[in-house]
Amino acid sequence: MTLLDVDSIYKSYDEEEVLEDVSFGLDQQDVEVIVGPSGSGKSTLLRCMNRLTEIDSGEIYLNDDEIHDLDENELRRRVGMVFQGSNLFAHLTAQKNITLGLREVLGMPAAEAQAKAMEYLRQVGLEDQAESYPAELSGGQKQRVGIARALAMEPELILFDEPTSALDPELIGEVLTVMRDLAEEGMTMLVVTHEMDFARSVATRLMFLDDGRIVERGPPEQLFEDPREDRTEQFLGELA
Ligand code: ADP
Ligand code: MG
């Protein structure tokens, strides 16, 4: 079943066209990895999916609802996002970082929000750190709290924008493991990452974006082993 349907979206800043006629779809449980050079529009594309950035034209459907018809709270609940930095509130514990959205966006009673936060902290292996403040957590742990926070809203889709790029190498694995588990549980995910082992082993599809356009898209093995476009081959060759 189609979960996300992106139909010919365009976005420019001033004179610069950042996304040009981008169309693609995700089915439920798809894990699509987006790769492309710096400045190719990857973050902009993700941000258009939850309207952190507004498109100039085109349409985006989430389970048949045009996202521009939804109110922002509802959209942000239905489309979670995990950023490069964890964006946690420094003055709140891990658990409070999670309950905040549940309380304010969903209006959930405190006890229920706390229980839900614990459930998702457990899922990312951090139930022991519920009372820790971000400064007391490693970069990998902070990212895992960020993932738990997104999960707690029980979204239909989660966007990941280079979730491991800011991490020391030894902390990358624990975050990728959580993401891999999520994929195995059937979460639909749209992931910008340079981690090609993750792309090869977890992604159902790989998208190569260059200069605001989708150059090529397909099963990871096809893009790696038998790309149709020279640009894809060259780019993936440099990453590998
Ligand atoms: P990527 O994530 O692939 O590195 P981005 O989506 O961040 O690419 O950026 C694509 C292009 O859009 C870049 O040229 C960038 O400078 C430009 N851009 C992104 N965000 C803004 C913004 N808020 N205002 C102006 N230009 C922007
Ligand atoms: Mg980016």
Coordinates of N, CA and C in Angstrom, one line a residue, residues 2-172:
T2 N 0.5 2.2 -0.8 CA 1.3 3.5 -0.9 C 1.1 4.3 0.4
L3 N 2.2 4.6 1.0 CA 2.2 5.4 2.2 C 2.5 6.8 1.9
L4 N 3.5 7.0 1.1 CA 3.9 8.4 0.7 C 3.9 8.5 -0.8
D5 N 3.3 9.6 -1.3 CA 3.3 9.7 -2.8 C 3.7 11.2 -3.0
V6 N 4.9 11.3 -3.6 CA 5.5 12.7 -3.9 C 5.3 12.9 -5.4
D7 N 4.6 14.0 -5.7 CA 4.3 14.1 -7.1 C 4.8 15.5 -7.6
S8 N 5.9 15.4 -8.3 CA 6.5 16.5 -9.1 C 6.6 17.8 -8.2
I9 N 7.4 17.6 -7.2 CA 7.7 18.8 -6.3 C 8.8 19.6 -6.8
Y10 N 8.7 20.9 -6.6 CA 9.7 21.9 -7.0 C 10.0 22.8 -5.7
K11 N 11.2 23.2 -5.6 CA 11.6 24.1 -4.5 C 12.8 25.0 -4.9
S12 N 12.7 26.3 -4.9 CA 13.9 27.1 -5.1 C 14.0 28.1 -4.0
Y13 N 15.3 28.5 -3.8 CA 15.6 29.6 -2.9 C 16.2 30.7 -3.8
D14 N 15.6 31.9 -3.8 CA 16.0 32.9 -4.7 C 16.0 32.4 -6.1
E15 N 17.2 32.5 -6.7 CA 17.3 32.0 -8.1 C 17.6 30.5 -8.2
E16 N 18.0 30.0 -7.1 CA 18.5 28.6 -7.2 C 17.5 27.5 -7.1
E17 N 17.3 26.7 -8.1 CA 16.4 25.6 -8.0 C 17.0 24.5 -7.2
V18 N 16.4 24.1 -6.1 CA 17.0 23.1 -5.2 C 16.4 21.8 -5.4
L19 N 15.1 21.7 -5.7 CA 14.4 20.5 -6.0 C 13.6 20.7 -7.3
E20 N 13.8 19.8 -8.2 CA 13.3 20.0 -9.6 C 12.5 18.8 -10.0
D21 N 11.2 18.9 -10.0 CA 10.4 17.8 -10.6 C 10.7 16.4 -9.9
V22 N 10.7 16.5 -8.6 CA 11.0 15.2 -7.8 C 9.7 14.5 -7.6
S23 N 9.6 13.2 -8.0 CA 8.5 12.4 -7.8 C 9.0 11.0 -7.3
F24 N 8.4 10.5 -6.3 CA 8.6 9.1 -5.9 C 7.5 8.7 -4.9
G25 N 7.5 7.4 -4.7 CA 6.5 6.9 -3.7 C 7.2 5.9 -2.8
L26 N 6.6 5.8 -1.6 CA 7.1 4.8 -0.6 C 5.9 3.9 -0.3
D27 N 6.1 2.6 -0.2 CA 5.1 1.7 0.3 C 5.3 1.6 1.8
Q28 N 4.2 1.1 2.4 CA 4.4 0.8 3.9 C 5.6 -0.2 4.0
Q29 N 6.4 0.1 5.1 CA 7.5 -0.7 5.4 C 8.8 -0.6 4.5
D30 N 8.7 0.3 3.6 CA 9.8 0.6 2.7 C 10.9 1.4 3.6
V31 N 12.1 1.1 3.3 CA 13.2 1.8 3.9 C 14.0 2.3 2.7
E32 N 13.9 3.6 2.4 CA 14.6 4.2 1.3 C 15.8 5.0 1.8
V33 N 16.9 4.8 1.2 CA 18.1 5.6 1.6 C 18.4 6.5 0.4
I34 N 18.6 7.8 0.8 CA 18.9 8.9 -0.2 C 20.4 9.2 -0.1
V35 N 21.0 9.2 -1.2 CA 22.4 9.6 -1.2 C 22.6 10.7 -2.3
G36 N 23.6 11.5 -2.2 CA 23.9 12.5 -3.2 C 24.9 13.4 -2.6
P37 N 25.6 14.2 -3.5 CA 26.6 15.1 -3.1 C 26.1 16.2 -2.1
S38 N 27.0 16.8 -1.4 CA 26.6 17.9 -0.5 C 25.9 19.0 -1.4
G39 N 24.8 19.5 -0.9 CA 24.1 20.6 -1.6 C 23.2 20.1 -2.7
S40 N 23.0 18.8 -2.8 CA 22.2 18.2 -3.9 C 20.7 18.3 -3.6
G41 N 20.3 18.7 -2.3 CA 18.9 18.9 -2.0 C 18.4 17.8 -1.0
K42 N 19.2 16.9 -0.5 CA 18.7 15.8 0.3 C 18.0 16.3 1.6
S43 N 18.6 17.2 2.3 CA 17.9 17.7 3.5 C 16.6 18.5 3.1
T44 N 16.7 19.3 2.1 CA 15.5 20.0 1.7 C 14.4 19.0 1.3
L45 N 14.7 18.0 0.6 CA 13.7 17.0 0.3 C 13.0 16.4 1.5
L46 N 13.8 16.0 2.5 CA 13.3 15.5 3.7 C 12.4 16.5 4.4
R47 N 12.9 17.7 4.5 CA 12.2 18.8 5.2 C 10.8 19.1 4.6
C48 N 10.7 18.9 3.3 CA 9.5 19.2 2.6 C 8.4 18.1 3.0
M49 N 8.9 17.0 3.4 CA 7.9 15.9 3.8 C 7.1 16.2 5.1
N50 N 7.7 17.0 5.9 CA 6.9 17.4 7.1 C 6.7 18.9 7.2
R51 N 7.0 19.6 6.1 CA 6.7 21.0 5.9 C 7.5 21.9 6.9
L52 N 8.7 21.4 7.3 CA 9.7 22.3 7.8 C 10.1 23.3 6.7
T53 N 10.1 22.8 5.5 CA 10.3 23.6 4.3 C 9.1 23.5 3.4
E54 N 8.6 24.6 2.9 CA 7.4 24.6 2.1 C 7.8 24.5 0.6
I55 N 7.2 23.6 -0.1 CA 7.5 23.4 -1.6 C 6.8 24.6 -2.3
D56 N 7.3 24.8 -3.5 CA 6.8 25.9 -4.4 C 5.6 25.3 -5.2
S57 N 5.7 24.1 -5.7 CA 4.6 23.4 -6.4 C 4.8 21.9 -6.3
G58 N 3.7 21.2 -6.6 CA 3.7 19.8 -6.5 C 2.8 19.3 -5.4
E59 N 2.7 18.1 -5.2 CA 1.8 17.5 -4.2 C 2.5 16.4 -3.5
I60 N 2.1 16.3 -2.2 CA 2.7 15.2 -1.3 C 1.6 14.6 -0.6
Y61 N 1.3 13.3 -0.8 CA 0.3 12.6 -0.1 C 0.8 11.6 0.9
L62 N 0.3 11.7 2.1 CA 0.6 10.8 3.2 C -0.6 9.9 3.5
N63 N -0.5 8.7 3.1 CA -1.7 7.8 3.3 C -3.0 8.5 2.8
D64 N -2.9 9.1 1.6 CA -4.0 9.7 0.8 C -4.4 11.1 1.3
D65 N -3.7 11.6 2.4 CA -4.0 13.0 2.8 C -2.9 13.9 2.2
E66 N -3.4 14.9 1.5 CA -2.4 15.9 1.0 C -1.9 16.6 2.2
I67 N -0.5 16.6 2.4 CA 0.0 17.1 3.7 C -0.2 18.6 3.9
H68 N -0.5 19.3 2.8 CA -0.7 20.8 3.0 C -2.2 21.0 3.4
D69 N -3.0 20.0 3.5 CA -4.3 20.1 4.0 C -4.4 19.7 5.5
L70 N -3.2 19.2 6.0 CA -3.2 18.8 7.4 C -2.7 20.0 8.3
D71 N -3.1 20.0 9.5 CA -2.5 21.1 10.4 C -1.1 20.6 10.8
E72 N -0.2 21.5 11.1 CA 1.2 21.2 11.3 C 1.4 20.2 12.5
N73 N 0.6 20.4 13.5 CA 0.7 19.4 14.6 C 0.4 18.0 14.2
E74 N -0.6 17.9 13.4 CA -1.0 16.5 13.0 C 0.1 15.9 12.1
L75 N 0.6 16.8 11.2 CA 1.6 16.3 10.2 C 2.9 15.9 11.0
R76 N 3.3 16.7 11.9 CA 4.6 16.4 12.7 C 4.4 15.2 13.5
R77 N 3.2 14.9 14.0 CA 2.9 13.7 14.7 C 3.0 12.5 13.8
R78 N 2.5 12.7 12.5 CA 2.4 11.5 11.6 C 3.8 11.3 10.9
V79 N 4.6 12.3 10.8 CA 5.9 12.2 10.2 C 7.0 12.6 11.2
G80 N 7.7 11.6 11.7 CA 8.7 11.9 12.7 C 10.0 12.3 12.0
M81 N 10.9 12.9 12.7 CA 12.2 13.3 12.1 C 13.3 13.2 13.1
V82 N 14.4 12.6 12.7 CA 15.7 12.5 13.5 C 16.8 13.3 12.7
F83 N 17.4 14.2 13.4 CA 18.4 15.1 12.7 C 19.8 14.6 13.0
Q84 N 20.7 15.3 12.4 CA 22.1 15.0 12.5 C 22.6 15.2 14.0
G85 N 22.2 16.3 14.5 CA 22.4 16.5 16.0 C 21.1 16.1 16.6
S86 N 21.1 15.7 17.8 CA 19.9 15.1 18.3 C 18.8 16.2 18.7
N87 N 19.2 17.5 18.7 CA 18.2 18.5 19.0 C 17.4 18.3 20.3
L88 N 18.0 17.7 21.3 CA 17.3 17.5 22.5 C 17.4 18.8 23.3
F89 N 16.4 19.0 24.2 CA 16.4 20.1 25.1 C 17.4 19.8 26.2
A90 N 18.4 20.7 26.3 CA 19.5 20.5 27.3 C 19.0 20.5 28.7
H91 N 18.0 21.2 29.0 CA 17.5 21.4 30.4 C 16.5 20.3 30.8
L92 N 16.2 19.4 29.9 CA 15.2 18.3 30.2 C 15.9 17.0 30.2
T93 N 15.5 16.1 31.1 CA 16.0 14.7 31.1 C 15.6 14.0 29.8
A94 N 16.2 12.8 29.5 CA 15.8 12.0 28.4 C 14.3 11.8 28.3
Q95 N 13.8 11.4 29.5 CA 12.4 11.0 29.5 C 11.5 12.3 29.3
K96 N 11.9 13.4 29.9 CA 11.1 14.6 29.7 C 11.2 15.1 28.2
N97 N 12.3 14.9 27.6 CA 12.4 15.2 26.2 C 11.4 14.5 25.4
I98 N 11.1 13.3 25.8 CA 10.1 12.5 25.1 C 8.7 12.8 25.5
T99 N 8.5 13.0 26.8 CA 7.1 13.3 27.2 C 6.6 14.7 26.8
L100 N 7.5 15.6 26.5 CA 7.1 17.0 26.2 C 6.1 17.0 25.0
G101 N 6.5 16.3 23.9 CA 5.7 16.3 22.7 C 4.4 15.5 22.9
L102 N 4.5 14.4 23.7 CA 3.3 13.6 24.0 C 2.3 14.5 24.8
R103 N 2.8 15.3 25.7 CA 1.9 16.1 26.5 C 1.4 17.3 25.7
E104 N 2.3 18.0 25.0 CA 1.9 19.2 24.3 C 1.2 19.0 23.0
V105 N 1.7 18.0 22.2 CA 1.1 17.8 20.9 C -0.1 16.9 21.0
L106 N 0.0 15.8 21.8 CA -1.1 14.9 21.8 C -2.0 15.1 23.0
G107 N -1.6 16.0 23.9 CA -2.4 16.2 25.1 C -2.5 15.0 26.0
M108 N -1.5 14.2 26.0 CA -1.6 12.9 26.8 C -1.4 13.2 28.3
P109 N -2.1 12.5 29.1 CA -2.0 12.7 30.6 C -0.5 12.3 31.0
A110 N 0.0 12.9 32.1 CA 1.4 12.8 32.5 C 1.8 11.4 32.7
A111 N 1.0 10.6 33.4 CA 1.4 9.2 33.8 C 1.5 8.4 32.5
E112 N 0.6 8.6 31.6 CA 0.6 7.8 30.4 C 1.8 8.2 29.5
A113 N 2.1 9.5 29.5 CA 3.2 10.0 28.7 C 4.5 9.4 29.2
Q114 N 4.6 9.4 30.6 CA 5.8 8.8 31.2 C 6.0 7.3 30.9
A115 N 4.9 6.6 30.9 CA 5.0 5.2 30.6 C 5.4 5.0 29.2
K116 N 4.8 5.8 28.3 CA 5.1 5.7 26.9 C 6.6 6.0 26.6
A117 N 7.1 7.1 27.3 CA 8.5 7.4 27.1 C 9.4 6.3 27.5
M118 N 9.0 5.6 28.7 CA 9.9 4.5 29.1 C 9.8 3.3 28.1
E119 N 8.6 3.1 27.6 CA 8.5 2.0 26.6 C 9.5 2.2 25.4
Y120 N 9.6 3.5 24.9 CA 10.4 3.7 23.8 C 11.9 3.9 24.2
L121 N 12.2 4.3 25.4 CA 13.6 4.3 25.8 C 14.0 2.9 25.9
R122 N 13.2 2.0 26.4 CA 13.5 0.6 26.5 C 13.8 0.0 25.1
Q123 N 13.0 0.4 24.1 CA 13.2 -0.1 22.7 C 14.6 0.3 22.2
V124 N 15.1 1.5 22.5 CA 16.4 1.9 22.0 C 17.5 1.6 23.0
G125 N 17.1 0.8 24.1 CA 18.1 0.3 25.0 C 18.6 1.4 26.0
L126 N 17.8 2.3 26.3 CA 18.2 3.4 27.2 C 17.3 3.6 28.4
E127 N 16.6 2.6 28.8 CA 15.7 2.8 30.0 C 16.5 3.2 31.2
D128 N 17.7 2.8 31.3 CA 18.5 3.2 32.5 C 18.9 4.7 32.5
Q129 N 18.8 5.3 31.4 CA 19.2 6.7 31.2 C 18.0 7.7 31.2
A130 N 16.9 7.2 31.7 CA 15.7 8.1 31.6 C 15.8 9.4 32.3
E131 N 16.6 9.4 33.4 CA 16.7 10.6 34.2 C 18.0 11.4 33.9
S132 N 18.7 10.9 32.9 CA 20.0 11.6 32.5 C 19.6 12.9 31.6
Y133 N 20.4 13.9 31.8 CA 20.3 15.1 30.9 C 21.2 14.8 29.7
P134 N 20.9 15.5 28.6 CA 21.7 15.3 27.3 C 23.2 15.4 27.6
A135 N 23.6 16.4 28.4 CA 25.1 16.5 28.6 C 25.7 15.3 29.2
E136 N 24.9 14.5 29.9 CA 25.4 13.3 30.5 C 25.4 12.0 29.6
L137 N 24.9 12.2 28.4 CA 24.8 11.1 27.4 C 25.8 11.3 26.3
S138 N 26.2 10.1 25.8 CA 27.1 10.1 24.6 C 26.4 10.6 23.4
G139 N 27.1 10.9 22.3 CA 26.4 11.3 21.1 C 25.5 10.2 20.6
G140 N 25.9 9.0 20.7 CA 25.1 7.9 20.2 C 23.8 7.7 21.0
Q141 N 24.0 7.9 22.4 CA 22.8 7.8 23.2 C 21.9 8.9 23.0
K142 N 22.4 10.1 22.7 CA 21.5 11.2 22.4 C 20.7 11.0 21.1
Q143 N 21.4 10.4 20.1 CA 20.6 10.1 18.9 C 19.6 9.0 19.2
R144 N 19.9 8.1 20.0 CA 18.9 7.1 20.3 C 17.7 7.7 21.1
V145 N 17.9 8.6 22.0 CA 16.8 9.3 22.6 C 16.0 10.1 21.5
G146 N 16.7 10.7 20.6 CA 16.0 11.4 19.5 C 15.1 10.4 18.7
I147 N 15.6 9.2 18.5 CA 14.8 8.2 17.8 C 13.6 7.8 18.7
A148 N 13.9 7.6 20.0 CA 12.7 7.2 20.9 C 11.7 8.3 20.9
R149 N 12.1 9.5 20.9 CA 11.2 10.7 20.9 C 10.3 10.6 19.6
A150 N 11.0 10.4 18.5 CA 10.2 10.3 17.2 C 9.2 9.1 17.3
L151 N 9.7 8.0 17.8 CA 8.8 6.8 17.8 C 7.6 6.9 18.8
A152 N 7.8 7.7 19.9 CA 6.8 7.8 20.9 C 5.5 8.4 20.3
M153 N 5.7 9.2 19.2 CA 4.5 9.8 18.6 C 3.8 8.8 17.7
E154 N 4.3 7.6 17.6 CA 3.8 6.6 16.7 C 3.5 7.1 15.3
P155 N 4.6 7.6 14.7 CA 4.4 8.1 13.3 C 4.2 7.1 12.3
E156 N 3.7 7.5 11.1 CA 3.5 6.6 10.0 C 4.8 6.5 9.2
L157 N 5.7 7.5 9.3 CA 6.9 7.6 8.5 C 7.9 8.3 9.4
I158 N 9.2 7.8 9.4 CA 10.3 8.6 10.1 C 11.3 9.0 9.1
L159 N 11.7 10.3 9.1 CA 12.7 10.8 8.3 C 14.0 10.9 9.1
F160 N 15.1 10.5 8.5 CA 16.4 10.5 9.2 C 17.4 11.3 8.3
D161 N 17.9 12.4 8.9 CA 18.8 13.3 8.1 C 20.2 13.1 8.7
E162 N 21.0 12.2 8.0 CA 22.4 12.0 8.4 C 22.5 11.8 9.9
P163 N 21.8 10.8 10.5 CA 21.7 10.6 11.9 C 23.0 10.2 12.6
T164 N 24.0 9.7 11.8 CA 25.2 9.3 12.4 C 26.4 10.2 11.9
S165 N 26.2 11.2 11.1 CA 27.3 11.9 10.6 C 28.1 12.7 11.6
A166 N 27.5 13.1 12.7 CA 28.2 13.9 13.7 C 28.8 13.0 14.8
L167 N 28.7 11.7 14.6 CA 29.2 10.8 15.7 C 30.6 10.3 15.5
D168 N 31.3 10.1 16.6 CA 32.6 9.4 16.6 C 32.3 8.0 16.0
P169 N 33.3 7.5 15.3 CA 33.1 6.3 14.6 C 32.6 5.1 15.5
E170 N 33.1 5.1 16.7 CA 32.7 4.0 17.6 C 31.3 4.1 18.1
L171 N 30.6 5.2 17.9 CA 29.2 5.3 18.3 C 28.2 5.2 17.2
I172 N 28.7 5.0 16.0 CA 27.8 4.9 14.8 C 27.0 3.6 14.9

